[in-house]
Short mmCIF file of C-alpha atoms in Angstrom, two decimals:
data_model
loop_
_atom_site.label_atom_id
_atom_site.label_comp_id
_atom_site.label_asym_id
_atom_site.label_seq_id
_atom_site.Cartn_x
_atom_site.Cartn_y
_atom_site.Cartn_z
CA MET A 1463 0.05 0.39 0.07
CA GLU A 1464 0.84 3.57 -0.25
CA TRP A 1465 1.69 5.26 3.08
CA THR A 1466 0.80 8.86 3.32
CA LYS A 1467 1.17 10.98 6.14
CA GLU A 1468 -1.65 10.66 7.72
CA HIS A 1469 -1.67 6.46 7.47
CA ASP A 1470 2.14 7.38 9.51
CA ILE A 1471 0.02 9.08 11.99
CA PHE A 1472 -2.62 6.50 12.63
CA LEU A 1473 -0.19 3.85 12.93
CA LEU A 1474 2.16 5.83 15.40
CA ARG A 1475 -0.81 6.42 17.47
CA GLU A 1476 -1.27 2.99 17.81
CA MET A 1477 1.88 1.95 18.75
CA LEU A 1478 2.01 4.59 21.55
CA ALA A 1479 -1.49 3.40 22.85
CA SER A 1480 -0.42 -0.20 22.61
CA ASP A 1481 2.73 0.02 24.68
CA ILE A 1482 4.43 -1.95 22.36
CA PHE A 1483 8.34 -1.09 23.45
CA HIS A 1484 6.81 -2.30 26.74
CA TYR A 1485 7.85 -6.29 25.56
CA ARG A 1486 11.17 -7.27 24.51
CA LYS A 1487 12.17 -7.25 21.09
CA GLY A 1488 12.02 -10.62 19.36
CA SER A 1489 9.27 -11.89 21.91
CA PRO A 1490 5.93 -13.66 21.07
CA ASP A 1491 3.93 -10.47 22.88
CA ARG A 1492 5.74 -8.17 20.78
CA GLY A 1493 4.85 -9.91 17.47
CA ARG A 1494 1.38 -9.98 18.88
CA ILE A 1495 1.14 -6.41 19.19
CA TRP A 1496 2.04 -5.98 15.92
CA ASP A 1497 -0.38 -8.21 14.46
CA GLU A 1498 -2.96 -6.49 16.81
CA ILE A 1499 -1.77 -3.39 15.01
CA ALA A 1500 -2.32 -3.99 11.80
CA ASP A 1501 -5.65 -5.64 12.21
CA ARG A 1502 -6.68 -2.66 14.00
CA LEU A 1503 -5.78 -0.46 11.18
CA ASN A 1504 -7.13 -2.88 8.17
CA ALA A 1505 -10.68 -2.60 10.31
CA THR A 1506 -10.68 1.19 10.79
CA LYS A 1507 -13.10 2.85 8.83
CA ASP A 1508 -11.59 6.56 9.39
CA MET A 1509 -8.79 5.33 6.89
CA VAL A 1510 -8.36 2.95 4.39
CA PHE A 1511 -5.48 0.26 5.16
CA HIS A 1512 -4.76 -2.74 2.83
CA ILE A 1513 -2.20 -4.06 4.90
CA LYS A 1514 -1.58 -7.46 3.35
CA GLU A 1515 1.61 -8.80 5.05
CA LYS A 1516 1.14 -7.60 8.92
CA ARG A 1517 5.36 -7.59 8.79
CA SER A 1518 5.23 -3.82 6.94
CA VAL A 1519 4.04 -2.14 9.44
CA ARG A 1520 7.23 -2.73 11.76
CA ASP A 1521 9.31 -2.40 8.23
CA ARG A 1522 7.04 1.00 7.84
CA TRP A 1523 8.14 1.82 11.64
CA ILE A 1524 11.81 1.43 11.14
CA LEU A 1525 11.58 3.39 7.89
CA LEU A 1526 9.98 6.40 9.70
CA LYS A 1527 12.34 6.40 12.94
CA ASN A 1528 15.53 5.88 10.64
CA LYS A 1529 14.23 8.85 8.63
CA LEU A 1530 14.01 11.29 11.60
CA LYS A 1531 17.25 10.34 12.79
CA LYS A 1532 18.94 11.45 9.43
CA ASN A 1533 17.13 14.70 9.62
CA ARG A 1534 18.47 15.23 13.19
CA ARG A 1535 21.82 14.18 12.32
CA GLU A 1536 21.69 16.71 9.43
CA GLU A 1537 20.02 19.31 11.76
CA GLU A 1538 22.95 18.75 13.65
CA ALA A 1539 25.49 19.10 11.21
CA ALA A 1540 24.38 22.23 9.84
CA SER A 1541 24.42 24.06 13.02
CA GLY A 1542 22.84 27.65 12.92
CA ILE A 1543 20.25 26.87 11.00
CA GLU A 1544 16.62 26.85 12.33
CA VAL A 1545 14.77 24.16 13.23
CA ASP A 1546 11.32 23.45 11.71
CA GLU A 1547 8.85 22.97 14.34
CA GLN A 1548 8.00 19.87 15.30
CA ASP A 1549 4.52 18.87 14.36
CA GLU A 1550 2.41 15.22 15.67
CA LYS A 1551 3.96 13.17 13.68
CA ASP A 1552 7.68 13.73 14.68
CA ILE A 1553 6.70 13.78 18.45
CA LEU A 1554 5.26 10.55 17.88
CA ILE A 1555 8.32 9.16 16.23
CA GLU A 1556 11.02 10.88 18.78
CA GLU A 1557 8.97 9.44 21.75
CA LEU A 1558 8.57 5.81 20.34
CA THR A 1559 12.20 5.84 19.66
CA ASP A 1560 12.98 6.83 23.44
CA GLN A 1561 10.26 4.26 24.47
CA GLU A 1562 12.29 1.81 22.27
CA GLU A 1563 15.91 2.69 23.37
CA THR A 1564 14.51 2.54 26.83
CA THR A 1565 13.43 -1.14 26.40
CA LYS A 1566 16.56 -1.89 25.19
CA GLU A 1567 18.60 -0.97 27.92
CA SER A 1568 16.56 -1.73 31.08
CA ILE A 1569 16.53 -5.59 29.16
CA GLY A 1570 20.17 -5.69 28.74
CA SER A 1571 20.46 -4.03 32.63
CA LYS A 1572 19.03 -7.60 34.07
CA GLU A 1573 21.76 -9.81 32.94
CA LYS A 1574 25.75 -9.45 34.07
CA ALA A 1575 27.33 -9.52 30.88
CA ASP A 1576 24.75 -7.07 29.17
CA LYS A 1577 24.71 -4.96 32.13
CA VAL A 1578 28.56 -4.06 31.30
CA ALA A 1579 27.81 -3.78 27.98
CA ALA A 1580 24.90 -1.38 28.25
CA GLU A 1581 26.80 0.48 31.08
CA ASP A 1582 29.84 0.99 28.10
CA VAL A 1583 27.43 2.15 25.64
CA ARG A 1584 25.47 4.80 27.65
CA ASN A 1585 29.04 6.20 28.89
CA LYS A 1586 29.94 6.74 25.38
CA ALA A 1587 26.57 8.10 24.38
CA LEU A 1588 26.71 10.48 27.49
CA GLU A 1589 30.50 11.46 26.03
CA ARG A 1590 29.14 12.02 22.74
CA LEU A 1591 26.09 13.96 24.43
CA GLY A 1592 28.86 16.19 26.08
CA GLU A 1593 30.99 16.68 23.37
CA THR A 1594 28.02 17.92 21.03
CA LYS A 1595 26.27 20.06 23.42
CA LYS A 1596 29.79 21.75 23.77
CA ARG A 1597 30.28 22.12 20.18
CA LYS A 1598 26.53 23.94 20.09
CA GLN A 1599 27.47 25.95 23.06
CA GLU A 1600 30.98 27.05 20.95
CA VAL A 1601 28.02 27.60 17.93
CA ASP A 1602 25.44 29.33 19.57
CA GLY A 1603 25.29 29.90 23.88
CA ASN A 1604 21.52 29.83 23.23
CA ASP A 1605 21.18 26.24 21.23
CA VAL A 1606 20.90 24.23 24.37
CA THR A 1607 18.56 26.73 26.07
CA LYS A 1608 16.52 25.93 22.87
CA LYS A 1609 16.50 22.62 22.15
CA THR A 1610 15.21 22.39 26.40
CA ARG A 1611 12.61 24.73 26.14
CA VAL A 1612 11.23 22.39 22.72
CA ARG A 1613 11.46 19.30 24.39
CA ARG A 1614 9.33 20.81 27.24
CA SER A 1615 6.96 22.66 25.11
CA THR A 1616 6.67 18.90 23.12
CA GLU A 1617 6.08 16.80 26.69
CA GLY A 1618 2.48 18.88 26.92
CA ALA A 1619 1.40 17.64 23.29
CA LEU A 1620 2.94 14.26 24.00
CA ILE A 1621 0.41 14.21 26.66
CA PHE A 1622 -2.35 15.13 24.98
CA LEU A 1623 -1.17 12.66 21.62
CA LYS A 1624 -1.04 9.87 24.12
CA GLU A 1625 -4.66 10.43 25.91
CA LYS A 1626 -6.27 10.78 22.17
CA ALA A 1627 -4.08 7.74 20.70
CA GLU A 1628 -5.51 5.56 23.97
CA GLN A 1629 -9.01 6.53 23.50
CA GLU A 1630 -8.69 5.99 19.72
CA LEU A 1631 -7.76 2.54 20.76
CA GLU A 1632 -10.22 2.28 22.87
CA ILE A 1633 -12.87 3.05 20.46
CA ARG A 1634 -11.47 1.00 17.71
CA LYS A 1635 -11.21 -2.33 20.03
CA GLN A 1636 -15.16 -1.75 20.79
CA ASP A 1637 -16.02 -1.46 17.04
CA GLN A 1638 -13.90 -4.40 16.49
CA LYS A 1639 -15.96 -6.20 19.44
CA ILE A 1640 -19.23 -5.05 17.86
CA GLN A 1641 -18.14 -6.48 14.57
CA GLN A 1642 -17.18 -9.75 15.88
CA GLN A 1643 -20.61 -9.80 17.64
CA ALA A 1644 -22.39 -9.49 14.84
CA GLN A 1645 -20.35 -11.99 12.85
CA HIS A 1646 -21.18 -14.53 15.45
CA GLN A 1647 -24.93 -13.78 15.87
CA GLN A 1648 -24.96 -13.90 11.89
CA ILE A 1649 -23.16 -17.16 12.00
CA GLN A 1650 -25.92 -18.54 14.74
CA GLN A 1651 -28.54 -17.26 12.28
CA GLN A 1652 -27.15 -19.03 9.37
CA GLN A 1653 -26.86 -22.45 11.51
CA GLN A 1654 -30.23 -21.78 12.41
CA ILE A 1655 -31.43 -21.54 9.11
CA MET A 1656 -29.77 -24.74 8.13
CA GLN A 1657 -30.93 -26.70 11.32
CA MET A 1658 -34.51 -25.68 9.96
CA VAL A 1659 -33.82 -26.37 6.75
CA GLN A 1660 -32.39 -29.92 7.37
CA ALA A 1661 -35.52 -30.40 9.91
CA HIS A 1662 -38.04 -29.68 7.01
CA ASN A 1663 -35.99 -31.63 4.66
CA GLU A 1664 -35.97 -34.70 6.88
CA GLN A 1665 -39.99 -34.18 7.40
CA MET A 1666 -40.67 -33.65 3.79
CA GLN A 1667 -38.41 -37.22 3.30
CA MET A 1668 -40.30 -38.71 6.07
CA ILE A 1669 -44.20 -37.81 4.48
CA GLN A 1670 -42.93 -39.00 1.20
CA GLN A 1671 -41.70 -42.71 2.62
CA GLN A 1672 -45.37 -42.54 4.18
CA GLN A 1673 -46.89 -41.84 1.52
CA MET A 1674 -45.05 -44.44 -0.87
CA GLN A 1675 -46.07 -46.70 1.74
CA GLN A 1676 -49.69 -45.72 1.44
CA ASN A 1677 -49.47 -45.97 -2.30
CA GLN A 1678 -48.05 -49.12 -2.02
CA CYS A 1679 -50.73 -50.57 0.39
CA LEU A 1680 -53.47 -49.28 -1.78
CA MET A 1681 -52.27 -50.61 -4.63
CA ALA A 1682 -51.42 -54.23 -3.16
CA LEU A 1683 -55.63 -53.59 -2.03
CA LEU A 1684 -56.34 -52.86 -5.53
CA GLN A 1685 -54.56 -55.53 -6.75
CA LYS A 1686 -56.20 -57.80 -4.30
CA VAL A 1687 -59.88 -56.86 -4.67
CA LEU A 1688 -59.31 -57.13 -8.63
CA LEU A 1689 -58.43 -60.82 -7.91
CA ILE A 1690 -61.18 -61.55 -6.21
CA ASN A 1691 -63.50 -60.17 -8.83
CA HIS A 1692 -61.62 -62.00 -11.53
CA ASN A 1693 -62.33 -65.46 -9.58
CA TYR A 1694 -65.75 -64.81 -9.21
#
């Protein structure tokens, strides 16, 4: 299918409301959530989705995440250029990326060997972050303050978007439940009709058999009467 910005926002809202990155990567639970997201998107009446392979929603997320990271690197490299105001799509991608990375770190810290590796990665990340902040401060002393202000300004929007996504998710779940109940009732009605038709056919067959037996008895009686008359 062809993904538009509106399709992407629907996908990101579903991911945020489903807490998909609460589960370990590659786990059955995360796979189940991905499948449920694809099913709900295909079932929604607000937007037309044609997701034939459920893996495509994961591939789309990877593409969106990598694209945003690339844009951020380009913005950091081009210091002094004014950054466009974040829209809903960018805010959702950024938040989901943070959740995904946080989950990776928390899962890795549960095992001793991975904990050492994760600590090393975090330290290097902090070093790079410190170097990046230092370079940005040299170019523009107000840049760090501006980024902090932008991040804080998006927190309120993120809370609103998460609540909205959760409400929409609940509505879609209710719609799916209603559709399933309607399908179940329809199946029951069809089964009842089939049972009635079968019972009617069996009754008609029984009547036909009775009529045949009666006809046979009548024919036998007529033959007997004719035979008696013939003898007289």
